[in-house]
Tab-separated table of C-alpha atoms and ligand atoms in Angstrom:
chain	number	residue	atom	x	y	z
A	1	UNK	CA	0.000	0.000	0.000
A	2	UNK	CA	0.954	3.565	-0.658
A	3	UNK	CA	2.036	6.114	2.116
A	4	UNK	CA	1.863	9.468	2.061
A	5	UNK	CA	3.986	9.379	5.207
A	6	UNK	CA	5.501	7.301	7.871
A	7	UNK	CA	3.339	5.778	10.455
A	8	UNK	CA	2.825	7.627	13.714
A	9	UNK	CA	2.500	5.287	16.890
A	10	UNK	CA	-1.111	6.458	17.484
A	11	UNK	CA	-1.845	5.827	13.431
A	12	UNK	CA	-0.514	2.773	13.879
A	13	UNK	CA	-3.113	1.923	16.572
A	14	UNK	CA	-5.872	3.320	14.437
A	15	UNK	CA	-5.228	1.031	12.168
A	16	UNK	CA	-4.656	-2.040	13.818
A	17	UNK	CA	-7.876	-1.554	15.471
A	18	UNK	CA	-9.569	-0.793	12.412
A	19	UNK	CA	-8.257	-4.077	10.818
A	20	UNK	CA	-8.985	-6.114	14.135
A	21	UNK	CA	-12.452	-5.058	13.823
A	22	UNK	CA	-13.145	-5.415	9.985
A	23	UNK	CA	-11.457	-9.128	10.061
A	24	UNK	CA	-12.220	-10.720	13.777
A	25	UNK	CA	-9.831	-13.390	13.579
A	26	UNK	CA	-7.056	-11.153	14.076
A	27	UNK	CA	-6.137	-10.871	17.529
A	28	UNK	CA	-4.916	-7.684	18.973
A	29	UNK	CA	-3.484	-7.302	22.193
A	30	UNK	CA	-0.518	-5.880	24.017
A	31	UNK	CA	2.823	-7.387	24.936
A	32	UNK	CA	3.736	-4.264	27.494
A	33	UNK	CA	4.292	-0.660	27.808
A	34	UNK	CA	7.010	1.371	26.892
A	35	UNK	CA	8.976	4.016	28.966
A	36	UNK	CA	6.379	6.637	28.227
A	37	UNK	CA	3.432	4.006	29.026
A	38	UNK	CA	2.549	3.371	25.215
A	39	UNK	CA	1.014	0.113	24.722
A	40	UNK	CA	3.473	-2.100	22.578
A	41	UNK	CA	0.656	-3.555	19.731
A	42	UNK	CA	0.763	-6.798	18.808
A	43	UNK	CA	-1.490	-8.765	16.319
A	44	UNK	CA	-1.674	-12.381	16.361
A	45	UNK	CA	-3.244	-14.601	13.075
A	46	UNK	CA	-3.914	-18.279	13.854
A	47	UNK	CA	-6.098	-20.719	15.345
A	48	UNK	CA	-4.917	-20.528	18.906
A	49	UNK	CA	-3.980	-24.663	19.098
A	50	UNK	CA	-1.478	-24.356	16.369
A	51	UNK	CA	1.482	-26.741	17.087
A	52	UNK	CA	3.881	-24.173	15.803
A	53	UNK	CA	4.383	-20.595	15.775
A	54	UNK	CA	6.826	-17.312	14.523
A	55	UNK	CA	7.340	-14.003	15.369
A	56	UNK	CA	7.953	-10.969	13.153
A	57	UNK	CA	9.290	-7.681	14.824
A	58	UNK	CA	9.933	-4.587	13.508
A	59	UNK	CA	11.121	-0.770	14.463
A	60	UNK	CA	13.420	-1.363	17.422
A	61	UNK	CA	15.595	1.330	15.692
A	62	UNK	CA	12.870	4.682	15.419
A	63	UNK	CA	14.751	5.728	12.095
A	64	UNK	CA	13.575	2.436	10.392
A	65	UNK	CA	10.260	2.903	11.217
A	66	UNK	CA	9.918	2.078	6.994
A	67	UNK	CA	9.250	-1.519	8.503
A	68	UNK	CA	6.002	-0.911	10.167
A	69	UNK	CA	4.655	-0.082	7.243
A	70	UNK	CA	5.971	-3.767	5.777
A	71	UNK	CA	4.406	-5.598	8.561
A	72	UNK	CA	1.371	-3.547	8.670
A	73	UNK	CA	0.717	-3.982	5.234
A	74	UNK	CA	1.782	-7.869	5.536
A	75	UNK	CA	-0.855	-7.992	8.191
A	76	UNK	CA	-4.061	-6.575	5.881
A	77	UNK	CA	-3.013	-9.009	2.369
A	78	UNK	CA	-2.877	-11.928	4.645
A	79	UNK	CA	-6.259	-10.958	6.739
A	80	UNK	CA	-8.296	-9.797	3.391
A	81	UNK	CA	-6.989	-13.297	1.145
A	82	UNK	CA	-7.349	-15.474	4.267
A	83	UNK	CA	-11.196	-13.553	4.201
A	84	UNK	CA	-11.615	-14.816	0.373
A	85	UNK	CA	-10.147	-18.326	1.394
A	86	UNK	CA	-7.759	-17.723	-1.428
A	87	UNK	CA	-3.845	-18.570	-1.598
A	88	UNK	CA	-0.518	-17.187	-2.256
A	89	UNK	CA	2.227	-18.355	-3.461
A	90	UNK	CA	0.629	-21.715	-3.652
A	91	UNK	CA	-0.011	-21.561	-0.034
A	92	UNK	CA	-3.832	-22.533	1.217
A	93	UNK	CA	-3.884	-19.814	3.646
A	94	UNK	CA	-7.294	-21.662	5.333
A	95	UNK	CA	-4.634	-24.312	6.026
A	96	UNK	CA	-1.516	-22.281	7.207
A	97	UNK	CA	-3.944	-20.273	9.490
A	98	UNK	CA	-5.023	-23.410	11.365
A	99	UNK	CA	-1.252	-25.356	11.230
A	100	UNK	CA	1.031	-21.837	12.287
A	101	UNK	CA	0.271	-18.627	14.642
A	102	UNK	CA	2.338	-15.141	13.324
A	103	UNK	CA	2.585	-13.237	16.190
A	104	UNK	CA	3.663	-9.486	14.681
A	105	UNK	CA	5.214	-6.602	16.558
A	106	UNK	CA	4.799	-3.587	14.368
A	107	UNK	CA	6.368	-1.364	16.546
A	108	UNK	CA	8.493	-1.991	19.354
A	109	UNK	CA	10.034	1.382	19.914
A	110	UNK	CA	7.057	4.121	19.672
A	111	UNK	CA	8.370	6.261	22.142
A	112	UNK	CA	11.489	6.444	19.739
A	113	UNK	CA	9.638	6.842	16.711
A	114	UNK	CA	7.531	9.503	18.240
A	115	UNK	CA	10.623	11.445	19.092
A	116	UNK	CA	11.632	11.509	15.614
A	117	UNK	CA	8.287	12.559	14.080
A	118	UNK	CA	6.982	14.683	16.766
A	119	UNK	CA	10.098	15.913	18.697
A	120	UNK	CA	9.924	16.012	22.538
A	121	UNK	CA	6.331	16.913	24.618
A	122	UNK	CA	6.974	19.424	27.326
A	123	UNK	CA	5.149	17.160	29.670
A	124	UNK	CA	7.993	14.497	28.924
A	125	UNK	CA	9.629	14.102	32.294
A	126	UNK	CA	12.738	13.310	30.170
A	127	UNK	CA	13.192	16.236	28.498
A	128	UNK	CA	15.395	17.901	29.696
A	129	UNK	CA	17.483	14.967	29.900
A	130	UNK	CA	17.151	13.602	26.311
A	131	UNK	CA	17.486	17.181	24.873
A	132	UNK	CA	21.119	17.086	25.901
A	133	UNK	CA	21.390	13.642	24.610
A	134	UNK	CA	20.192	14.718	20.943
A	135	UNK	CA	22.206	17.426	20.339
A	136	UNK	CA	19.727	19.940	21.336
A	137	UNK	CA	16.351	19.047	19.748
A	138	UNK	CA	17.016	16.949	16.382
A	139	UNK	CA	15.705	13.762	16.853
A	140	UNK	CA	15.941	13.233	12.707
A	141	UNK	CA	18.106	10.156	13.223
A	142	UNK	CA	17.417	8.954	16.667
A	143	UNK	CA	16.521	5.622	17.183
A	144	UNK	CA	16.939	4.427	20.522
A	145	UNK	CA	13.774	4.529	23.028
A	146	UNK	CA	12.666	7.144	25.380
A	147	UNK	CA	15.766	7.527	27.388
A	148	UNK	CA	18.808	6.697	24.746
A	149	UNK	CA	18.762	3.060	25.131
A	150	UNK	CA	19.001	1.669	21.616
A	151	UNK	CA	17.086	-1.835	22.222
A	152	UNK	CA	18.745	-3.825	19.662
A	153	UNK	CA	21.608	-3.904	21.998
A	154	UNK	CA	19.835	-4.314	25.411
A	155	UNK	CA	19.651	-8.276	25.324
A	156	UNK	CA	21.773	-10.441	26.773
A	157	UNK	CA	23.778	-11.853	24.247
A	158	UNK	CA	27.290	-11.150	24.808
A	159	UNK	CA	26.024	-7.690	26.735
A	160	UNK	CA	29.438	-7.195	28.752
A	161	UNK	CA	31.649	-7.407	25.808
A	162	UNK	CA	29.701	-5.087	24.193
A	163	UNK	CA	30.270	-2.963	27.784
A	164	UNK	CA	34.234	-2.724	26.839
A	165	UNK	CA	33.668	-1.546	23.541
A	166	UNK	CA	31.453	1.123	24.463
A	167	UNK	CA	34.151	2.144	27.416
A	168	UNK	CA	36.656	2.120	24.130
A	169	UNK	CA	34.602	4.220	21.880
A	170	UNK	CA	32.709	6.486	24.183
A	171	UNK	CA	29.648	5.177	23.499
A	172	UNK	CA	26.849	6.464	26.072
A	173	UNK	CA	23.177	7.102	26.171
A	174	UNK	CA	21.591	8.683	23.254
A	175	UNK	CA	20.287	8.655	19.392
A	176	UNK	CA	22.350	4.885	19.017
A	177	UNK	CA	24.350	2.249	19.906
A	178	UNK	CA	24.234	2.540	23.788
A	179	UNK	CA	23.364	-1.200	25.538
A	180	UNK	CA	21.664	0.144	28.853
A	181	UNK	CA	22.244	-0.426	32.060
A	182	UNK	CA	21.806	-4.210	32.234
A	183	UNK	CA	20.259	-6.853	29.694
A	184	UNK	CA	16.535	-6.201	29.792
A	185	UNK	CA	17.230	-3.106	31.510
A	186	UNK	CA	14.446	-1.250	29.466
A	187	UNK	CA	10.823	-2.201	29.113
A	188	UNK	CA	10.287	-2.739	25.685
A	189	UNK	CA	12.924	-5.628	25.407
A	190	UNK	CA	11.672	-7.345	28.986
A	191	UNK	CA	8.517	-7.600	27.904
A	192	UNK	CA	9.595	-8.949	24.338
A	193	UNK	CA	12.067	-11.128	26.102
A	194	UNK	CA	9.145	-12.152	28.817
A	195	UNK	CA	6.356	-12.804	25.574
A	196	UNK	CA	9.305	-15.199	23.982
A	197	UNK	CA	10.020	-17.431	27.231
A	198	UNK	CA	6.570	-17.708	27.750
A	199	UNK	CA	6.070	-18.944	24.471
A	200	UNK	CA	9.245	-20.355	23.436
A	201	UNK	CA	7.541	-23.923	23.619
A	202	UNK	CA	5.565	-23.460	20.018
A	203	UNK	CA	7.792	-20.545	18.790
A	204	UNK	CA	10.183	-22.331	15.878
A	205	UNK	CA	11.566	-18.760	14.736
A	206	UNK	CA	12.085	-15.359	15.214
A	207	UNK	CA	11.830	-12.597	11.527
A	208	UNK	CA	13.252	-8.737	12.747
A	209	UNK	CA	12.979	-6.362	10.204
A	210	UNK	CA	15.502	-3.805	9.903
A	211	UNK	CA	16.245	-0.966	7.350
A	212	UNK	CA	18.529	-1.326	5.181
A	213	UNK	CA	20.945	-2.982	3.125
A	214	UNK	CA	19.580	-5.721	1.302
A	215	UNK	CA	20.983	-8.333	3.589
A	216	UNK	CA	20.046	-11.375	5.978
A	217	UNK	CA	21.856	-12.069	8.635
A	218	UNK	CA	21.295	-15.608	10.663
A	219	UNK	CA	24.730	-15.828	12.626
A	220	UNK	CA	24.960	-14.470	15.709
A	221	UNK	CA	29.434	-15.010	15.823
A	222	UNK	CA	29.678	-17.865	13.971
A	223	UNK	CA	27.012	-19.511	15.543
A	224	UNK	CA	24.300	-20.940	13.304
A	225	UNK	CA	20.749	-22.362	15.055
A	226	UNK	CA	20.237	-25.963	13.561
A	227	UNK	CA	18.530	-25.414	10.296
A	228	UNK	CA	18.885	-21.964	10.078
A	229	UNK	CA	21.895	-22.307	7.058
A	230	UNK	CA	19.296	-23.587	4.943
A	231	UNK	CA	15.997	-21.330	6.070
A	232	UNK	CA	18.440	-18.477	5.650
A	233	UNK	CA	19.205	-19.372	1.841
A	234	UNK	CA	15.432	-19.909	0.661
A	235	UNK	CA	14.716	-16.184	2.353
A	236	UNK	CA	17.936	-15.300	0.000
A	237	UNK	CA	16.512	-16.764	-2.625
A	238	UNK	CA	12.684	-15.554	-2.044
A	239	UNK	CA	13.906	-11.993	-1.662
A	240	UNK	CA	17.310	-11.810	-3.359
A	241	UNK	CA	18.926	-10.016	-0.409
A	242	UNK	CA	22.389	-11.134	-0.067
A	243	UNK	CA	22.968	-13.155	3.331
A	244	UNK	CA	25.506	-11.518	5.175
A	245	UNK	CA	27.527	-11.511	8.699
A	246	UNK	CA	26.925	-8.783	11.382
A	247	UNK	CA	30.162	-6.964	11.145
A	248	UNK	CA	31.695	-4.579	14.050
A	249	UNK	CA	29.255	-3.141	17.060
A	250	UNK	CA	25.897	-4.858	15.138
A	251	UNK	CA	27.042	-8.088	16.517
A	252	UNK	CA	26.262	-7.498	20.071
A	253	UNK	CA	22.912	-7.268	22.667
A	254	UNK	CA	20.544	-7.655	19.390
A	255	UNK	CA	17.345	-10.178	19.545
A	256	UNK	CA	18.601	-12.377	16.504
A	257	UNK	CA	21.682	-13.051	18.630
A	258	UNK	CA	19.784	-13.370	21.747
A	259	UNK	CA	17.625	-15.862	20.530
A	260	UNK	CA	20.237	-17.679	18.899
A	261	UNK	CA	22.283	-17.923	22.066
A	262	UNK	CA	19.313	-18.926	24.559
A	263	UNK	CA	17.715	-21.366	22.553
A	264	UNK	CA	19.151	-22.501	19.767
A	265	UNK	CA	16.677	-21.776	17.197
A	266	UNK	CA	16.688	-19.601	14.442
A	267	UNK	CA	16.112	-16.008	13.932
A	268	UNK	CA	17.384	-13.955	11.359
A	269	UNK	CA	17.578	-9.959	10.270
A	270	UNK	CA	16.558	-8.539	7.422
A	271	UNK	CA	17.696	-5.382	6.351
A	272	UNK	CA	15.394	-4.095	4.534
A	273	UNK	CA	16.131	-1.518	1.477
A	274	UNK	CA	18.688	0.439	0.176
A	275	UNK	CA	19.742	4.175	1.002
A	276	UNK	CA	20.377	6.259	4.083
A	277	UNK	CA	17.665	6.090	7.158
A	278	UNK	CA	15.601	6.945	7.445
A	279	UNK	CA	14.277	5.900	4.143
A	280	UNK	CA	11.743	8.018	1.916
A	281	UNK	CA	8.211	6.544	2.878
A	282	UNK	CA	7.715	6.185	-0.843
A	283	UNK	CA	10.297	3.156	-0.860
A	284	UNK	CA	7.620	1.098	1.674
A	285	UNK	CA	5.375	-0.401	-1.273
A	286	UNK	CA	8.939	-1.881	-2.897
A	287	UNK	CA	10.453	-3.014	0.460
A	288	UNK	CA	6.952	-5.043	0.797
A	289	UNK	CA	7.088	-5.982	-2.638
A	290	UNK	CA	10.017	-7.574	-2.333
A	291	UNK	CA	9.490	-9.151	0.962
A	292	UNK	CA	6.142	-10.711	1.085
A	293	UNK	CA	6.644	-14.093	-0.545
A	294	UNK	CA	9.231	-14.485	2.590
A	295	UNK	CA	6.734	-13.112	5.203
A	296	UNK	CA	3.934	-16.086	3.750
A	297	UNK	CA	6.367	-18.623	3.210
A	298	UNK	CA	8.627	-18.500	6.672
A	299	UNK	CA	5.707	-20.174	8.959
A	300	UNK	CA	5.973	-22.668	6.895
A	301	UNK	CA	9.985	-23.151	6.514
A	302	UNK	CA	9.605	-25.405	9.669
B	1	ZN	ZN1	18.234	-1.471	12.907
């Protein structure tokens, strides 16, 4: 679908409840708050007894927030086809609704988003705080969460050698890169974390989408989830993205390597597009475009 321009946390909501209404059998409901006590959305599509489930997340960095758009617009094909009993890409979606769940996180950093779209409220008790953190007020390329904690490095995989680079290079809290106090330290990744373990009995895999690059990565370093190798090279092949390794600092505290480390299972990035973020909305119909076939087809890749 077309956007005029990115999605705002509480047009985000709007819509998910919009499309939870129109098509009942998606579930809506809410894995946690973030700092600023925005519910975190999730929608779930599946008959609840499935045997096997996966989880797509998106927008832990606010300057990719491209990717809601992705899994938003994922969300409304699959809801309206599954509505006409029809398939895609020779997949019965009557049937893959019944055998898999999706559990989808549109938007797991809205008070980072917001930042960057709206700036900083003057009721924000972190204002003052986070205004020295940004370089005064431009939040253009922030994208870690209300208080400068970017959350793809606040989970606890390999967290406290990620601590000495960060003592190397500087790194504290604000627009990137900074780990947080302590793995989990910051609500949007406990309750992610919390949703996972309490799941982690049906959940077979883990899709984040990330902007950009054109690249999967399934390696968290050097070490490969059983079956992941080959999941990784059909979603290479489904969306010609290149598969890649996490180089430097992008190695650390993230979820795929989190996963990957605690349970042995696969979970894999994509980075979606090509170009500097944040990307021009008008790239979000391509990035879907070139995604989807992957989004239908990894429920069923175990
Ligand atoms: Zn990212």
């Amino acid at each position: 679908m077309k956007y005029e321009q990115e999605l705002t946390y509480e047009a985000l909501m709007e819509k998910l409840i919009f499309l939870s209404k129109k098509y009942e059998f998606l579930k809506l409901s809410y894995i946690g708050t973030s700092i600023l006590s925005r519910p975190i959305p999730m929608i779930t599509i599946g008959e609840s007894d499935a045997k096997k489930s996966v989880l797509y997340v998106s927008t832990h960095h606010a300057s990719e927030n491209i990717c809601t758009c992705t899994l938003v617009d994922f969300i409304e094909e699959y809801a309206k086809m599954y509505e006409d009993k029809r398939s895609v890409f020779g997949i019965n979606l009557s049937v893959l609704y019944k055998m898999r769940r999706i559990h989808i996180i549109p938007m797991l950093n809205p008070d980072g988003v917001s930042y960057r779209l709206e700036g900083i409220n003057d009721s924000n008790p972190l204002k003052e705080r986070v205004e020295k953190l940004s370089n005064g007020c431009d939040f253009s390329h922030w994208n870690a969460n209300a208080r400068g904690v970017d959350l793809n490095h606040n989970y606890d995989a390999y967290f406290y050698d990620y601590k000495e680079i960060e003592k190397e290079r500087g790194i504290c809290e604000g627009a990137s890169k900074y780990s947080g106090e302590s793995p989990e330290s910051e609500p949007e990744t406990a309750a992610l974390c919390r949703f996972i373990r309490y799941n982690i009995d049906t959940l077979c895999g883990i899709l984040t989408l990330h902007s950009q690059g054109e690249e999967i990565y399934y390696k968290s370093n050097g070490t490969v989830s059983p079956k992941s190798e080959l999941i990784a090279k059909t979603l290479s092949t489904m969306t010609d993205y290149k598969l890649a390794q996490a180089e430097d600092t992008a190695s650390y505290g993230g979820l795929t390597d989190w996963f990957i480390k605690e349970f042995s299972k696969p979970s894999f990035t994509l980075e979606c597009g090509k170009g500097e973020n944040p990307l021009d909305i008008k790239n979000a119909p391509a990035i879907y475009a070139r995604i989807r076939k992957a989004l239908f087809n990894f429920p069923i890749l175990f």
